[in-house]
Coordinates of C-alpha atoms in Angstrom, one line a residue:
M611 CA 125.9 82.3 146.7
P612 CA 125.9 86.1 145.3
I613 CA 122.9 88.1 147.2
S614 CA 121.7 89.4 143.9
Q615 CA 121.5 86.0 142.6
K616 CA 119.5 84.2 146.0
S617 CA 117.1 87.8 145.3
N618 CA 116.8 86.9 142.0
R619 CA 115.7 83.6 142.9
L620 CA 113.4 84.4 146.1
F621 CA 112.3 86.7 143.5
S622 CA 111.2 85.0 140.3
A623 CA 108.1 84.2 139.1
K624 CA 108.7 80.6 139.4
K625 CA 109.0 81.0 142.9
V626 CA 106.1 83.5 143.7
F627 CA 103.5 82.0 142.0
S628 CA 104.7 78.5 143.9
I629 CA 104.4 80.3 147.3
L630 CA 100.6 81.6 146.5
I631 CA 99.9 78.3 145.1
K632 CA 101.1 76.9 148.4
N633 CA 98.8 79.3 150.3
K634 CA 95.7 79.0 148.5
L635 CA 95.9 82.5 147.3
L636 CA 96.2 81.8 143.7
G637 CA 95.2 78.9 141.2
K638 CA 97.4 77.2 138.3
A639 CA 95.2 78.4 136.1
R640 CA 95.4 81.9 136.4
A641 CA 99.6 81.8 137.1
L642 CA 99.9 80.0 133.9
E643 CA 97.6 82.6 132.0
I644 CA 99.4 85.3 133.9
L645 CA 102.4 84.2 133.0
S646 CA 101.6 84.1 129.5
K647 CA 100.9 87.8 129.5
K648 CA 103.6 89.4 132.3
E649 CA 105.4 91.1 130.0
A650 CA 102.9 92.8 128.2
I651 CA 102.0 93.9 131.9
R652 CA 105.3 94.9 132.5
Q653 CA 105.5 97.2 129.7
H654 CA 102.5 98.5 130.3
L655 CA 103.0 99.4 134.1
E656 CA 106.7 100.9 133.9
K657 CA 105.6 103.9 132.1
N658 CA 104.0 104.4 135.6
H659 CA 106.9 103.3 137.5
S660 CA 109.8 105.4 139.1
Q661 CA 111.4 101.5 140.4
P662 CA 111.8 98.4 138.2
V663 CA 108.3 96.3 137.8
T664 CA 108.4 92.7 139.6
I665 CA 106.6 89.6 139.3
I666 CA 104.5 90.9 142.5
D667 CA 103.7 94.2 141.1
I668 CA 102.5 92.1 138.3
I669 CA 100.0 90.4 139.8
A670 CA 99.0 93.1 142.7
S671 CA 98.0 95.2 139.0
L672 CA 95.7 92.1 138.6
N673 CA 93.1 93.3 141.3
L674 CA 92.5 89.6 141.6
N675 CA 89.9 87.7 144.5
R676 CA 91.6 85.9 146.6
A677 CA 91.2 82.0 145.8
D678 CA 90.8 80.6 149.2
G679 CA 87.2 82.1 149.4
L680 CA 88.0 84.9 152.0
S681 CA 87.3 88.3 151.3
G682 CA 89.3 90.6 150.0
Q683 CA 91.6 91.2 147.5
L684 CA 95.6 89.5 146.1
D685 CA 96.7 93.0 146.9
E686 CA 100.5 93.7 147.6
D687 CA 100.0 93.3 151.5
T688 CA 98.3 89.8 150.9
I689 CA 101.0 88.5 149.2
F690 CA 104.6 89.9 150.9
Q691 CA 102.0 88.8 153.9
A692 CA 102.7 85.1 152.5
L693 CA 106.2 85.5 151.1
A694 CA 107.3 87.1 154.5
A695 CA 105.4 83.7 156.5
E696 CA 107.2 81.4 154.1
W697 CA 111.3 83.7 154.8
K698 CA 110.3 83.3 158.4
V699 CA 110.7 86.9 158.3
P700 CA 108.3 89.4 160.2
Y701 CA 105.8 90.8 158.3
V702 CA 104.4 94.7 159.4
K703 CA 101.7 96.9 157.9
I704 CA 103.6 100.5 158.1
D705 CA 101.3 103.1 160.0
P706 CA 102.1 106.5 159.2
L707 CA 101.0 107.5 162.6
K708 CA 102.9 105.6 164.7
L709 CA 106.1 106.3 163.0
D710 CA 108.9 109.0 164.7
L711 CA 109.6 111.4 161.6
N712 CA 113.4 112.1 163.4
V713 CA 114.0 108.2 163.5
V714 CA 112.9 107.8 159.8
T715 CA 114.5 110.6 158.3
T716 CA 117.6 111.1 160.5
T717 CA 119.3 107.5 159.8
L718 CA 119.4 107.2 156.3
P719 CA 119.9 109.8 153.3
R720 CA 116.5 109.9 151.1
S721 CA 118.7 109.0 147.9
F722 CA 120.1 105.6 150.0
A723 CA 116.8 104.5 150.8
M724 CA 114.8 104.9 148.4
K725 CA 117.6 103.2 146.0
H726 CA 117.6 100.1 148.0
L727 CA 113.5 100.2 149.3
A728 CA 115.1 100.1 153.6
L729 CA 113.2 102.5 155.4
P730 CA 113.9 102.4 159.3
I731 CA 111.2 102.3 161.4
A732 CA 111.9 101.9 165.4
V733 CA 115.0 101.9 167.1
S734 CA 114.6 100.4 171.1
D735 CA 117.1 98.2 172.8
G736 CA 120.1 99.2 170.7
H737 CA 118.4 97.8 168.0
L738 CA 117.2 99.9 164.7
T739 CA 114.2 97.6 163.1
V740 CA 114.0 98.3 159.2
A741 CA 111.2 97.5 156.9
T742 CA 111.9 96.3 153.4
P743 CA 110.8 94.5 150.7
N744 CA 114.1 92.5 150.2
P745 CA 115.3 91.0 153.7
F746 CA 117.9 89.1 151.9
N747 CA 119.8 92.1 151.0
S748 CA 122.3 91.6 153.5
E749 CA 124.8 94.2 152.4
V750 CA 122.4 96.8 152.3
M751 CA 121.6 95.6 156.4
E752 CA 125.2 95.7 157.4
D753 CA 125.4 99.1 155.4
I754 CA 122.7 100.9 157.7
A755 CA 124.6 99.1 160.6
R756 CA 127.5 100.3 160.4
A757 CA 125.8 104.1 159.2
S758 CA 123.7 103.9 162.9
D759 CA 125.8 102.0 164.9
L760 CA 122.8 99.3 165.7
K761 CA 121.8 96.1 165.4
I762 CA 119.3 95.8 162.4
K763 CA 116.4 94.2 163.1
T764 CA 115.2 93.1 159.6
V765 CA 110.7 93.5 158.8
V766 CA 109.4 92.6 155.2
S767 CA 106.8 95.4 153.9
S768 CA 105.2 96.4 150.7
K769 CA 107.0 97.8 148.3
S770 CA 104.5 100.7 147.4
D771 CA 104.3 101.7 151.5
I772 CA 107.5 102.0 151.6
I773 CA 108.2 104.0 148.7
K774 CA 105.0 106.3 149.9
I775 CA 106.6 106.5 153.6
I776 CA 109.9 107.7 151.8
N777 CA 108.3 110.1 150.1
E778 CA 106.2 112.2 152.2
F779 CA 107.9 111.6 155.6
Y780 CA 111.6 112.7 153.7
G781 CA 109.3 115.6 151.5
F782 CA 108.2 117.0 154.9
K783 CA 111.0 116.5 157.2
R784 CA 113.5 118.6 154.4
S785 CA 110.3 120.6 153.8
I786 CA 110.4 121.3 157.6
V787 CA 114.1 121.5 158.3
A788 CA 115.2 124.0 154.9
A789 CA 112.6 126.5 157.0
E790 CA 113.4 126.0 160.3
H791 CA 117.3 127.0 158.8
Q792 CA 116.2 129.5 157.4
F793 CA 114.2 130.7 160.3
A794 CA 117.8 130.1 163.5
A795 CA 120.0 131.7 160.5
P796 CA 121.2 135.3 162.3
S797 CA 119.1 138.3 161.2
V798 CA 121.6 140.6 160.3
D799 CA 125.4 139.1 159.3
L800 CA 127.8 142.2 159.5
G801 CA 130.2 140.0 157.8
N802 CA 128.2 139.6 154.0
L803 CA 126.0 142.3 153.2
E804 CA 124.5 140.4 150.6
Q805 CA 123.7 137.7 153.1
Y806 CA 121.9 140.6 154.8
V807 CA 119.8 141.6 152.5
R808 CA 118.6 138.0 151.7
L809 CA 117.6 136.8 155.4
K810 CA 114.3 137.3 156.7
S811 CA 112.6 137.4 160.3
A812 CA 110.4 134.7 161.4
D813 CA 107.5 136.7 161.2
E814 CA 108.3 138.2 157.7
L815 CA 109.4 135.1 155.8
P816 CA 106.3 135.1 152.7
S817 CA 104.2 132.4 153.2
N818 CA 104.4 131.2 149.9
D819 CA 108.1 130.3 150.4
Q820 CA 108.8 127.0 148.9
H821 CA 109.7 125.3 151.9
V822 CA 106.9 125.7 153.7
V823 CA 104.5 125.3 150.9
N824 CA 105.1 121.9 150.5
A825 CA 105.8 121.3 154.5
V826 CA 101.4 122.2 154.6
N827 CA 101.1 120.3 150.6
H828 CA 102.7 117.6 152.9
L829 CA 100.3 118.1 155.8
L830 CA 97.0 118.3 154.1
S831 CA 98.0 115.1 151.5
H832 CA 98.5 113.0 155.0
A833 CA 95.4 113.7 156.5
F834 CA 93.9 113.0 152.8
E835 CA 95.6 109.4 153.6
Q836 CA 94.7 108.8 157.1
R837 CA 91.2 109.6 156.8
A838 CA 90.8 112.5 159.3
S839 CA 88.4 114.9 159.9
D840 CA 90.4 117.3 161.5
I841 CA 93.9 119.1 161.7
H842 CA 95.3 120.7 164.5
I843 CA 98.3 122.9 164.5
E844 CA 99.2 123.8 168.4
P845 CA 101.6 126.1 169.8
K846 CA 103.1 125.4 173.2
R847 CA 106.9 127.2 174.5
D848 CA 109.2 125.6 172.9
K849 CA 107.0 123.1 169.8
S850 CA 104.1 123.0 167.9
L851 CA 102.0 120.3 167.6
V852 CA 99.8 118.4 164.6
R853 CA 97.5 116.4 165.6
M854 CA 94.8 114.8 163.5
R855 CA 91.4 113.2 164.6
I856 CA 90.5 109.7 162.9
D857 CA 87.5 108.5 163.3
G858 CA 86.3 111.0 166.3
V859 CA 89.8 109.9 168.4
L860 CA 93.4 113.2 168.0
H861 CA 96.1 111.2 167.2
M862 CA 99.7 112.9 167.9
I863 CA 101.1 113.2 164.8
Y864 CA 104.6 115.6 164.5
E865 CA 106.4 118.1 166.7
L866 CA 107.2 121.2 164.5
P867 CA 110.0 123.3 166.0
K868 CA 108.6 126.6 167.0
N869 CA 110.7 129.1 165.0
V870 CA 108.6 127.3 161.9
H871 CA 105.1 127.7 163.5
S872 CA 104.6 131.4 162.5
A873 CA 105.0 130.4 158.6
V874 CA 103.0 127.4 158.8
I875 CA 100.2 129.5 160.2
S876 CA 100.3 132.5 157.9
R877 CA 100.6 130.0 155.0
I878 CA 97.0 128.2 156.1
K879 CA 95.9 131.7 156.0
N880 CA 97.2 132.6 153.0
L881 CA 95.2 129.7 151.0
S882 CA 92.0 130.5 152.9
R883 CA 92.5 134.4 152.6
M884 CA 92.4 135.4 156.0
D885 CA 94.4 138.6 156.8
M886 CA 97.6 137.7 157.6
A887 CA 98.4 140.1 159.4
E888 CA 95.9 140.2 162.0
K889 CA 97.1 137.6 164.9
R890 CA 95.0 138.9 167.9
R891 CA 91.8 138.2 166.4
P892 CA 90.0 134.8 166.0
Q893 CA 89.7 134.0 162.0
D894 CA 87.5 132.0 159.7
G895 CA 88.1 130.5 156.4
R896 CA 88.0 128.2 153.6
I897 CA 90.5 126.2 151.4
K898 CA 88.9 124.4 148.3
T899 CA 91.3 121.2 147.0
D900 CA 91.2 118.4 145.6
K901 CA 92.2 114.9 146.5
G902 CA 92.1 112.2 143.2
D903 CA 88.8 113.2 141.3
V904 CA 86.9 114.7 144.9
E905 CA 87.0 118.2 145.7
I906 CA 87.3 118.6 149.2
E907 CA 86.4 121.8 151.3
I908 CA 88.2 122.5 154.1
R909 CA 87.4 124.5 157.0
V910 CA 90.0 127.3 158.8
S911 CA 89.6 128.4 162.5
T912 CA 92.5 130.1 163.8
I913 CA 92.3 131.5 167.7
P914 CA 94.9 133.1 170.1
V915 CA 96.2 130.9 172.6
A916 CA 98.7 131.2 175.2
F917 CA 101.5 130.4 172.7
G918 CA 100.8 131.9 169.3
E919 CA 97.7 130.8 167.0
K920 CA 96.2 127.6 166.8
V921 CA 94.5 126.9 164.3
V922 CA 92.0 123.6 163.3
L923 CA 91.6 122.9 159.7
R924 CA 88.1 120.6 159.6
I925 CA 87.8 118.9 156.5
M926 CA 84.4 118.6 154.4
D927 CA 84.9 115.5 152.3
P928 CA 81.9 115.5 150.1
D929 CA 81.7 110.9 150.4
I930 CA 81.2 111.4 154.0
L931 CA 78.6 115.0 153.9
F932 CA 76.5 113.1 151.4
Q933 CA 75.3 109.9 151.8
K934 CA 72.3 107.7 151.5
L935 CA 70.2 108.3 154.4
D936 CA 69.4 104.1 154.0
K937 CA 73.1 104.0 155.1
L938 CA 73.7 106.5 158.0
G939 CA 72.5 104.0 160.9
F940 CA 68.7 104.1 160.5
T941 CA 66.5 101.1 161.4
D942 CA 63.4 100.1 159.0
Q943 CA 61.4 102.0 161.4
D944 CA 63.3 105.2 162.5
L945 CA 63.8 105.4 158.6
A946 CA 59.8 105.3 157.5
R947 CA 59.2 107.9 160.1
Y948 CA 62.4 110.2 159.3
D949 CA 61.1 110.1 156.1
G950 CA 57.7 110.7 156.8
F951 CA 58.8 113.8 158.4
I952 CA 61.2 115.5 155.6
N953 CA 57.7 115.3 152.8
R954 CA 56.0 117.3 155.0
P955 CA 54.7 120.5 152.5
H956 CA 55.4 122.3 155.8
G957 CA 56.9 122.7 159.3
I958 CA 59.9 122.1 161.6
V959 CA 61.9 118.9 161.5
L960 CA 64.5 119.4 164.2
V961 CA 68.0 117.7 164.1
C962 CA 69.9 117.4 167.6
G963 CA 72.9 116.6 169.1
P964 CA 76.5 117.9 170.3
T965 CA 78.8 118.8 168.5
G966 CA 80.6 116.8 166.1
S967 CA 77.4 113.7 166.3
G968 CA 77.2 113.8 162.4
K969 CA 73.9 116.7 162.1
S970 CA 75.5 118.3 158.8
T971 CA 75.8 115.0 157.3
T972 CA 72.0 114.3 158.5
L973 CA 71.1 117.9 157.0
Y974 CA 73.3 118.2 153.8
S975 CA 72.2 114.1 153.4
T976 CA 68.1 114.7 153.2
L977 CA 68.4 118.2 151.4
R978 CA 70.2 116.2 148.8
K979 CA 68.1 113.5 149.1
I980 CA 65.0 115.7 148.6
A981 CA 66.5 118.3 146.3
T982 CA 64.8 118.2 142.3
P983 CA 64.6 120.9 140.3
E984 CA 60.8 121.4 141.1
I985 CA 62.1 122.5 145.3
N986 CA 63.5 125.7 146.1
I987 CA 66.2 124.5 149.0
T988 CA 67.4 128.1 150.8
T989 CA 70.3 127.5 153.5
V990 CA 71.3 129.8 156.0
E991 CA 74.6 128.2 157.7
D992 CA 77.5 129.4 160.5
P993 CA 80.1 129.0 157.7
I994 CA 78.8 127.6 155.0
E995 CA 80.3 123.8 155.7
M996 CA 80.2 122.5 152.0
V997 CA 79.2 124.0 148.8
H998 CA 76.0 121.9 146.4
E999 CA 74.7 123.5 143.4
S1000 CA 71.9 122.0 144.1
F1001 CA 70.7 124.4 147.6
N1002 CA 71.1 128.4 147.3
Q1003 CA 73.3 128.7 150.4
I1004 CA 73.4 131.9 152.7
G1005 CA 76.8 132.7 154.3
V1006 CA 76.4 134.1 158.3
Q1007 CA 77.8 137.2 158.4
P1008 CA 77.5 139.2 161.5
A1009 CA 80.0 142.2 160.5
I1010 CA 76.9 143.2 157.8
E1011 CA 73.8 141.9 159.6
I1012 CA 73.4 138.4 157.9
T1013 CA 72.3 136.5 160.9
F1014 CA 70.0 133.5 161.1
A1015 CA 66.9 136.1 161.9
T1016 CA 67.3 138.7 160.3
I1017 CA 68.2 136.7 156.8
L1018 CA 65.2 134.7 157.5
R1019 CA 62.6 137.0 156.6
N1020 CA 64.7 137.7 152.9
I1021 CA 64.6 134.5 152.4
L1022 CA 61.2 134.0 152.1
R1023 CA 61.0 136.9 149.6
Q1024 CA 62.1 134.4 147.7
D1025 CA 60.0 131.7 147.0
P1026 CA 61.2 129.0 149.0
D1027 CA 60.0 124.9 149.6
I1028 CA 62.6 124.3 151.8
I1029 CA 64.9 126.3 154.7
M1030 CA 68.0 125.0 156.3
I1031 CA 69.0 127.2 158.9
G1032 CA 72.1 126.1 160.6
E1033 CA 71.2 126.6 164.2
M1034 CA 67.9 128.0 166.2
R1035 CA 70.4 129.3 168.6
D1036 CA 67.6 132.1 170.1
L1037 CA 64.5 133.4 170.7
E1038 CA 64.8 135.7 166.8
T1039 CA 65.5 132.6 165.0
A1040 CA 62.9 130.4 166.4
E1041 CA 60.2 132.7 166.0
N1042 CA 61.2 133.5 162.1
A1043 CA 61.6 129.2 161.9
V1044 CA 58.2 129.1 163.1
Q1045 CA 56.8 132.4 160.5
A1046 CA 57.9 130.3 157.6
A1047 CA 57.1 126.9 158.9
L1048 CA 53.2 128.6 158.9
T1049 CA 53.0 130.3 156.1
G1050 CA 54.0 127.2 154.2
H1051 CA 57.4 126.2 154.2
L1052 CA 59.2 122.9 155.4
V1053 CA 62.3 124.1 157.9
L1054 CA 65.2 121.8 159.0
S1055 CA 67.2 122.7 161.6
T1056 CA 69.8 122.0 164.6
L1057 CA 69.6 122.0 168.4
H1058 CA 72.2 121.1 170.8
T1059 CA 70.2 119.1 172.7
N1060 CA 71.4 115.9 175.2
D1061 CA 67.7 113.9 173.2
A1062 CA 64.8 114.1 171.1
P1063 CA 62.6 115.4 173.7
S1064 CA 64.2 118.0 175.3
S1065 CA 64.4 119.6 172.4
I1066 CA 60.8 120.3 173.0
T1067 CA 61.8 121.8 176.4
R1068 CA 64.2 123.6 174.6
L1069 CA 62.3 125.8 172.5
L1070 CA 60.4 126.6 175.6
D1071 CA 63.2 127.8 177.4
L1072 CA 64.0 129.9 174.0
G1073 CA 60.7 131.8 174.8
V1074 CA 58.4 130.2 171.8
P1075 CA 55.1 129.8 173.0
P1076 CA 53.5 126.8 173.5
F1077 CA 50.9 127.1 171.6
L1078 CA 53.2 127.9 167.5
I1079 CA 55.5 125.0 168.3
K1080 CA 52.8 122.4 168.9
A1081 CA 51.0 124.1 165.3
T1082 CA 54.7 123.7 163.5
L1083 CA 57.0 121.1 164.8
V1084 CA 56.7 118.1 163.5
G1085 CA 59.1 115.6 164.4
I1086 CA 62.8 115.6 165.9
L1087 CA 66.0 113.4 165.4
S1088 CA 69.0 113.4 168.1
Q1089 CA 72.1 111.7 166.8
R1090 CA 75.4 110.6 168.2
L1091 CA 78.3 108.4 166.7
V1092 CA 79.5 105.4 167.6
R1093 CA 82.4 103.8 166.2
K1094 CA 82.1 100.6 163.9
V1095 CA 84.1 97.4 164.4
C1096 CA 86.9 97.0 161.4
S1097 CA 85.4 93.8 159.1
K1098 CA 88.9 92.7 158.6
C1099 CA 90.1 91.8 162.2
R1100 CA 86.3 91.2 163.1
E1101 CA 85.8 88.8 165.6
I1102 CA 83.2 86.9 167.9
F1103 CA 83.3 86.4 171.2
E1104 CA 80.8 85.4 173.9
M1105 CA 80.4 87.4 177.3
D1106 CA 77.3 87.2 179.7
A1107 CA 74.0 89.7 179.6
V1108 CA 74.9 89.6 184.1
E1109 CA 78.2 91.1 183.1
L1110 CA 77.0 94.5 180.7
K1111 CA 74.2 94.5 183.5
A1112 CA 76.5 95.0 186.0
M1113 CA 78.7 97.9 183.9
G1114 CA 75.0 99.2 183.1
L1115 CA 73.9 97.9 179.8
Q1116 CA 70.4 96.3 180.1
V1117 CA 70.1 93.9 176.6
G1118 CA 66.6 92.9 176.9
R1119 CA 68.5 89.3 176.8
T1120 CA 69.6 86.8 179.5
G1121 CA 72.5 84.1 179.1
L1122 CA 75.6 84.1 177.1
L1123 CA 75.4 86.8 174.0
H1124 CA 77.7 86.7 171.0
L1125 CA 79.2 90.1 170.5
A1126 CA 81.7 91.3 168.1
R1127 CA 84.6 93.2 168.5
G1128 CA 87.9 94.2 166.4
K1129 CA 91.6 92.3 167.0
G1130 CA 93.5 94.8 165.6
C1131 CA 95.0 95.0 162.1
P1132 CA 97.0 97.6 160.2
R1133 CA 93.5 98.7 157.9
C1134 CA 92.5 100.4 161.9
R1135 CA 96.0 100.8 163.2
G1136 CA 95.5 98.1 166.0
T1137 CA 92.3 100.1 167.5
G1138 CA 89.7 97.2 166.1
Y1139 CA 87.6 99.9 164.5
F1140 CA 87.2 101.8 161.0
G1141 CA 84.7 104.1 160.5
R1142 CA 82.0 105.3 162.7
T1143 CA 77.6 104.8 162.0
A1144 CA 74.9 107.2 163.4
I1145 CA 73.2 105.9 166.9
L1146 CA 69.6 107.7 166.1
E1147 CA 66.5 108.9 168.3
V1148 CA 63.5 109.5 166.3
L1149 CA 60.2 111.4 167.6
P1150 CA 57.1 112.0 166.5
Y1151 CA 55.9 115.0 167.7
S1152 CA 52.3 113.3 168.2
E1153 CA 48.8 114.8 169.4
A1154 CA 49.3 113.3 172.8
L1155 CA 52.7 115.1 173.3
K1156 CA 51.5 118.5 171.8
K1157 CA 48.9 118.0 174.6
M1158 CA 52.2 117.7 177.0
T1159 CA 53.2 121.0 175.9
N1160 CA 53.1 124.0 178.1
P1161 CA 54.6 125.6 180.2
A1162 CA 55.4 123.9 182.8
T1163 CA 56.2 120.6 180.8
D1164 CA 57.9 118.1 182.2
L1165 CA 61.1 116.3 180.2
E1166 CA 60.9 112.8 182.5
S1167 CA 56.8 112.9 181.3
L1168 CA 58.0 113.6 177.8
S1169 CA 60.0 111.0 177.3
A1170 CA 58.3 108.6 179.6
K1171 CA 55.3 109.5 176.5
A1172 CA 57.3 109.5 173.9
R1173 CA 58.8 105.7 174.6
Q1174 CA 55.3 104.6 175.4
E1175 CA 54.4 106.1 171.6
G1176 CA 57.5 103.4 170.3
M1177 CA 60.2 105.8 170.3
V1178 CA 63.5 104.2 170.4
T1179 CA 66.0 105.9 172.7
L1180 CA 69.8 106.5 172.2
R1181 CA 70.3 103.8 174.0
E1182 CA 68.8 101.5 173.1
N1183 CA 69.4 102.1 169.7
A1184 CA 73.3 101.6 170.4
I1185 CA 72.3 98.4 172.2
E1186 CA 70.8 97.2 168.7
K1187 CA 73.6 98.0 167.0
L1188 CA 75.9 96.3 169.4
L1189 CA 74.1 93.0 169.7
N1190 CA 74.6 92.9 165.5
G1191 CA 77.9 93.1 165.8
E1192 CA 78.3 96.4 164.1
T1193 CA 79.9 98.3 167.5
T1194 CA 81.2 97.3 171.1
Y1195 CA 79.9 97.5 174.6
Q1196 CA 82.7 100.1 175.0
E1197 CA 81.7 102.3 172.5
V1198 CA 78.2 102.0 174.1
L1199 CA 79.1 103.5 177.2
R1200 CA 81.0 106.2 175.8
V1201 CA 78.8 107.5 174.2
T1202 CA 75.5 107.0 175.8
W1203 CA 77.3 107.7 179.1
G1204 CA 74.7 109.5 181.5
Q1205 CA 71.8 107.9 179.7
E1206 CA 68.9 105.3 180.3

């Protein structure tokens, strides 16, 4: 039978429906309903599809729930998984982070890959793995085998994944190669003066060169797609590395040619309004762009390192920064305590933790909750992380003497109700915050301490008199972030409490425990984790703690008293999330290491 006829039969509506019904993913009545409407749906979809619309596209566009009762929808991945199982061909959910860009883009021309929806994804032991929605197109596979001089191993992947990867990878590669070619050209060609005029050196190539513009756009789009919080572009001796932080972990993405590095950095500087000529001093800037219908703020930092300028782009996603407080990870008791802090008319509330522990998310979410037209909220930040129209936000600018300490005096003349100070880092800032609290304002700020009780000793170390701490401090919140078990591949397993105790985890239970872990799936890239949640330590500054606050205050005594009064420690809160199946014991040990 000719290949085209075989493919047509395999992808016919009748065959696809029979496989889905057999696997209990689709009911017969719903299948007949789709058949009756398929031409109308096809015509609607064809307006926005560059590839021919198939019955699989039609089914996936309807966002149907699975008929087998399992959570999730009958999406394109689910359909192709069922088809691949029927065809006895492995199904692969393509993870862009695990692809080698050179393997993808140098094996086949883009036009051939897009026409036949064939994507080379790996080379090993003389075999080239090719992902395709149609594994029975043997003529195409034979052509690829001849062109690559490798044996072909075919796997099934969804059509939309393959199209997306082809567009992203070939587009990025084409931009980088074109830019590299321009940089690699000789600075002077005496045989062609016109070419001499056209050529530019690596330092002179403008940041608006179209290839460089495209490359940076691809990088940002890829970061949004992968839920990255940070992009690192790091120059090395012979190359430049691009890494992205996803769920708190850095992933290697790509190696840039070294001669393209300076142009990419210049483009990013241009977008973030930095001084493009200044390469010796650190600089900070910001980019405002969009992700779908949502505006995204990107905070940019450059710093000179051994082999050039390193840039880090922190992606400030409003969906992450502005959340409901009850979604952050509070227990009911701790949320009630924290609500009590932030609804006080005056005083100081501290949010503590190291860099990357989610303090900004907690503070922004808090401010958004209490922001009303009747309240004047003013913030002082270094820098402003996310612009929000409900707050009056001031960015620290030491060059013109706008610091946390100096600006607070001016803010008090602006009739504020609530003041948020980005960080209480010195005595002058702390003293001004105390004065603001004493004059009837609620002050929110951050401190870099390991836990809540140590914030009291930190204020004493800064030089704040004990009587002022007692008069103004309301409460303290300390926090960290742990990765959550992926809901798609979550499984329950048994573990004896004795094993956890041997690792240093006292869970307060005995015998077998039912814990959760992720097996690893395409959604979580095989890590078993998807997203993060906060572990929290909420400490009300009680009368007993006030009596203990003096220049000779002992941290251990403070901590013991706080626990006696009902404070749940970071470790205890993490263990509670472990026992509830939200995270794993590995995450609890990693994040709360050194704490009891």
